[in-house]
Short mmCIF file of C-alpha atoms in Angstrom, two decimals:
data_model
loop_
_atom_site.label_atom_id
_atom_site.label_comp_id
_atom_site.label_asym_id
_atom_site.label_seq_id
_atom_site.Cartn_x
_atom_site.Cartn_y
_atom_site.Cartn_z
CA MET A 943 67.82 -118.62 -30.82
CA GLY A 944 69.78 -121.70 -29.77
CA TYR A 945 68.16 -125.12 -29.81
CA GLU A 946 70.95 -127.02 -28.04
CA GLY A 947 68.74 -128.16 -25.16
CA VAL A 948 65.97 -129.71 -27.28
CA PRO A 949 65.90 -133.45 -26.54
CA GLY A 950 66.18 -135.98 -29.36
CA VAL A 951 67.60 -133.61 -31.99
CA VAL A 952 69.85 -135.49 -34.43
CA GLU A 953 70.45 -132.61 -36.86
CA THR A 954 69.88 -128.84 -37.05
CA ARG A 955 69.64 -127.19 -40.46
CA GLU A 956 69.52 -123.51 -41.36
CA ALA A 957 68.34 -122.70 -44.88
CA PHE A 958 66.47 -119.77 -46.44
CA GLY A 959 66.13 -118.07 -43.05
CA GLU A 960 64.36 -121.07 -41.50
CA THR A 961 65.48 -123.51 -38.83
CA THR A 962 64.73 -127.22 -39.08
CA LEU A 963 65.29 -129.54 -36.14
CA VAL A 964 65.41 -133.18 -37.23
CA VAL A 965 64.33 -135.34 -34.29
CA ASP A 966 64.43 -139.05 -33.52
CA PRO A 967 60.77 -140.21 -33.95
CA ALA A 968 60.80 -141.98 -30.57
CA ARG A 969 61.59 -138.66 -28.85
CA LEU A 970 59.22 -136.43 -30.85
CA LEU A 971 56.79 -135.89 -27.97
CA GLU A 972 59.63 -134.97 -25.63
CA ALA A 973 61.14 -132.49 -28.13
CA ALA A 974 57.74 -130.95 -28.92
CA ALA A 975 56.92 -130.51 -25.22
CA HIS A 976 60.28 -128.83 -24.66
CA LEU A 977 59.71 -126.40 -27.54
CA ARG A 978 56.22 -125.57 -26.29
CA ASP A 979 57.00 -125.26 -22.58
CA GLU A 980 60.61 -124.01 -22.51
CA ALA A 981 60.96 -122.10 -25.80
CA GLY A 982 57.41 -120.71 -26.04
CA PHE A 983 56.31 -122.24 -29.35
CA ASN A 984 52.63 -122.18 -28.47
CA VAL A 985 51.08 -122.62 -31.95
CA LEU A 986 51.17 -125.68 -34.18
CA ALA A 987 50.47 -124.18 -37.61
CA ASP A 988 50.64 -127.35 -39.69
CA ILE A 989 51.91 -130.90 -40.02
CA ALA A 990 53.13 -131.55 -43.56
CA ALA A 991 53.80 -135.10 -44.74
CA ALA A 992 55.94 -135.84 -47.81
CA ASP A 993 56.70 -139.07 -49.66
CA TYR A 994 60.21 -139.39 -51.10
CA LEU A 995 59.79 -142.81 -52.76
CA GLY A 996 62.36 -143.11 -55.57
CA TRP A 997 64.04 -139.83 -54.63
CA GLY A 998 67.23 -139.32 -56.62
CA GLU A 999 66.95 -142.55 -58.66
CA LEU A 1000 66.09 -141.04 -62.04
CA GLY A 1001 68.15 -138.67 -64.15
CA VAL A 1002 68.03 -134.96 -63.51
CA ALA A 1003 65.74 -133.00 -65.81
CA GLY A 1004 62.69 -130.88 -65.46
CA TYR A 1005 60.77 -127.92 -66.68
CA ILE A 1006 61.12 -124.29 -65.83
CA GLY A 1007 58.37 -121.74 -66.00
CA THR A 1008 58.93 -118.44 -67.78
CA ALA A 1009 56.79 -115.38 -68.33
CA SER A 1010 55.46 -116.97 -71.52
CA GLY A 1011 54.76 -120.34 -69.86
CA ARG A 1012 56.63 -123.60 -70.18
CA ASP A 1013 57.15 -126.08 -72.96
CA LEU A 1014 56.26 -129.55 -71.68
CA ASN A 1015 57.73 -131.10 -74.83
CA ALA A 1016 61.22 -129.73 -74.21
CA PRO A 1017 62.54 -131.02 -70.89
CA GLY A 1018 65.87 -129.82 -69.66
CA SER A 1019 67.94 -129.19 -66.59
CA GLN A 1020 67.77 -125.39 -66.86
CA GLY A 1021 70.90 -124.67 -64.88
CA TYR A 1022 73.19 -126.86 -62.88
CA ALA A 1023 72.43 -130.53 -63.38
CA ARG A 1024 72.80 -132.23 -60.02
CA ARG A 1025 71.23 -135.08 -58.18
CA PRO A 1026 69.23 -134.25 -55.06
CA GLU A 1027 70.69 -135.21 -51.71
CA PRO A 1028 69.51 -138.64 -50.53
CA LYS A 1029 66.82 -138.71 -47.87
CA PRO A 1030 67.22 -140.77 -44.68
CA LYS A 1031 63.87 -142.55 -45.02
CA ARG A 1032 60.80 -142.61 -47.27
CA PHE A 1033 58.45 -140.24 -45.40
CA SER A 1034 59.04 -136.95 -43.66
CA LEU A 1035 56.69 -135.26 -41.22
CA SER A 1036 57.32 -131.56 -40.67
CA TYR A 1037 55.70 -129.84 -37.69
CA HIS A 1038 55.58 -126.07 -38.28
CA LEU A 1039 55.66 -124.31 -34.92
CA LEU A 1040 55.16 -120.62 -34.15
CA ARG A 1041 56.10 -118.55 -31.14
CA LEU A 1042 53.75 -115.59 -30.95
CA ALA A 1043 55.47 -113.21 -28.60
CA ASP A 1044 57.16 -109.80 -28.82
CA GLU A 1045 59.29 -111.12 -31.69
CA PRO A 1046 57.45 -113.85 -33.65
CA LEU A 1047 59.57 -116.87 -34.49
CA ARG A 1048 59.04 -120.13 -36.35
CA VAL A 1049 60.78 -123.49 -36.32
CA ARG A 1050 60.24 -126.73 -38.19
CA LEU A 1051 60.38 -129.95 -36.19
CA GLN A 1052 60.95 -132.86 -38.58
CA VAL A 1053 60.92 -136.65 -38.27
CA TRP A 1054 61.71 -139.31 -40.88
CA LEU A 1055 59.82 -142.60 -41.14
CA ASP A 1056 59.84 -145.72 -43.27
CA GLU A 1057 56.85 -147.75 -44.41
CA GLY A 1058 54.99 -149.16 -41.40
CA GLU A 1059 56.72 -146.98 -38.79
CA SER A 1060 54.58 -144.83 -36.54
CA VAL A 1061 55.19 -141.66 -34.58
CA PRO A 1062 53.73 -140.46 -31.25
CA SER A 1063 50.70 -138.17 -31.46
CA VAL A 1064 51.14 -134.56 -30.32
CA VAL A 1065 47.40 -134.00 -29.75
CA SER A 1066 48.05 -133.85 -25.99
CA LEU A 1067 50.33 -130.82 -26.58
CA TRP A 1068 48.43 -129.06 -29.38
CA PRO A 1069 44.78 -130.14 -29.76
CA THR A 1070 44.73 -128.84 -33.34
CA ALA A 1071 47.08 -131.68 -34.27
CA ASP A 1072 44.00 -133.91 -34.27
CA TRP A 1073 43.00 -132.81 -37.77
CA HIS A 1074 46.56 -132.58 -39.13
CA GLU A 1075 47.44 -136.09 -37.96
CA ARG A 1076 44.21 -137.54 -39.34
CA GLU A 1077 44.97 -135.95 -42.72
CA ALA A 1078 48.49 -137.45 -42.78
CA PHE A 1079 47.01 -140.82 -41.82
CA ASP A 1080 44.26 -140.65 -44.43
CA LEU A 1081 46.30 -139.41 -47.39
CA MET A 1082 49.75 -140.89 -46.64
CA GLY A 1083 49.07 -143.85 -44.34
CA ILE A 1084 51.27 -142.61 -41.47
CA SER A 1085 50.12 -143.88 -38.06
CA PHE A 1086 50.18 -141.82 -34.88
CA ASP A 1087 50.47 -143.71 -31.58
CA GLY A 1088 48.09 -142.44 -28.91
CA HIS A 1089 45.85 -140.45 -31.25
CA PRO A 1090 42.32 -140.23 -29.77
CA ASN A 1091 40.44 -140.88 -33.05
CA LEU A 1092 42.75 -141.94 -35.90
CA THR A 1093 40.18 -142.37 -38.67
CA ARG A 1094 39.88 -141.10 -42.23
CA ILE A 1095 39.02 -137.43 -42.57
CA LEU A 1096 38.83 -136.74 -46.32
CA MET A 1097 38.38 -140.09 -48.06
CA GLU A 1098 35.46 -142.49 -47.62
CA ASP A 1099 35.82 -144.94 -44.74
CA ASP A 1100 36.06 -147.91 -47.13
CA TRP A 1101 38.60 -146.23 -49.44
CA GLU A 1102 41.58 -148.43 -50.27
CA GLY A 1103 45.05 -146.91 -50.23
CA HIS A 1104 46.43 -143.47 -49.54
CA PRO A 1105 46.15 -141.07 -52.51
CA LEU A 1106 49.14 -138.80 -51.83
CA ARG A 1107 51.69 -141.61 -51.81
CA LYS A 1108 53.95 -141.80 -54.82
CA ASP A 1109 53.10 -145.48 -55.37
CA TYR A 1110 49.32 -144.86 -55.41
CA PRO A 1111 47.91 -146.01 -58.77
CA ILE A 1112 46.96 -143.17 -61.06
CA GLY A 1113 43.62 -143.60 -62.75
CA GLY A 1114 40.05 -143.63 -61.64
CA GLU A 1115 36.53 -143.76 -62.89
CA PRO A 1116 35.98 -143.11 -66.59
CA VAL A 1117 34.20 -139.83 -67.20
CA ARG A 1118 31.17 -139.82 -69.45
CA PHE A 1119 30.66 -136.63 -71.40
CA SER A 1120 27.20 -135.42 -72.41
CA GLY A 1121 27.84 -135.70 -76.17
CA GLU A 1122 28.96 -139.34 -76.05
CA GLU A 1123 26.81 -142.40 -76.46
#
């Protein structure tokens, strides 16, 4: 299927049998409406937010799982050592859309944002986006313009910070075990 007529598309990527349309954040609502109304993508399956803070800055190494497990004390590249491609901005939002027709089809609509940037809400197009957008707001701090009720959904209302960000401090409350004094 061709996506040439989708407004606001800045890049189209094909990888692993999936199509990703990278869209200018200001034109997200326009592109989403086109995909729903003109191309028949009538289901919003998910909105996935990712934080790429520090992406590609450190050396390349990692761990690889095998049938017997993995050795966390022996890091290595396990194959071709290469740096990941740089990302355009810190955060990505990926809208996973489905077309449920004679031949089911999926497409990923993606936008890139920096700290403090917001994106238009798609709740008016897909009402299920309400929960997905609130989750991205709560856990990543991404704001959605025009959302009808952009409040926390998983964390307490007075919670400080956004726990899925890479710069969120790791730690927490000390745990008291029953055998300790």
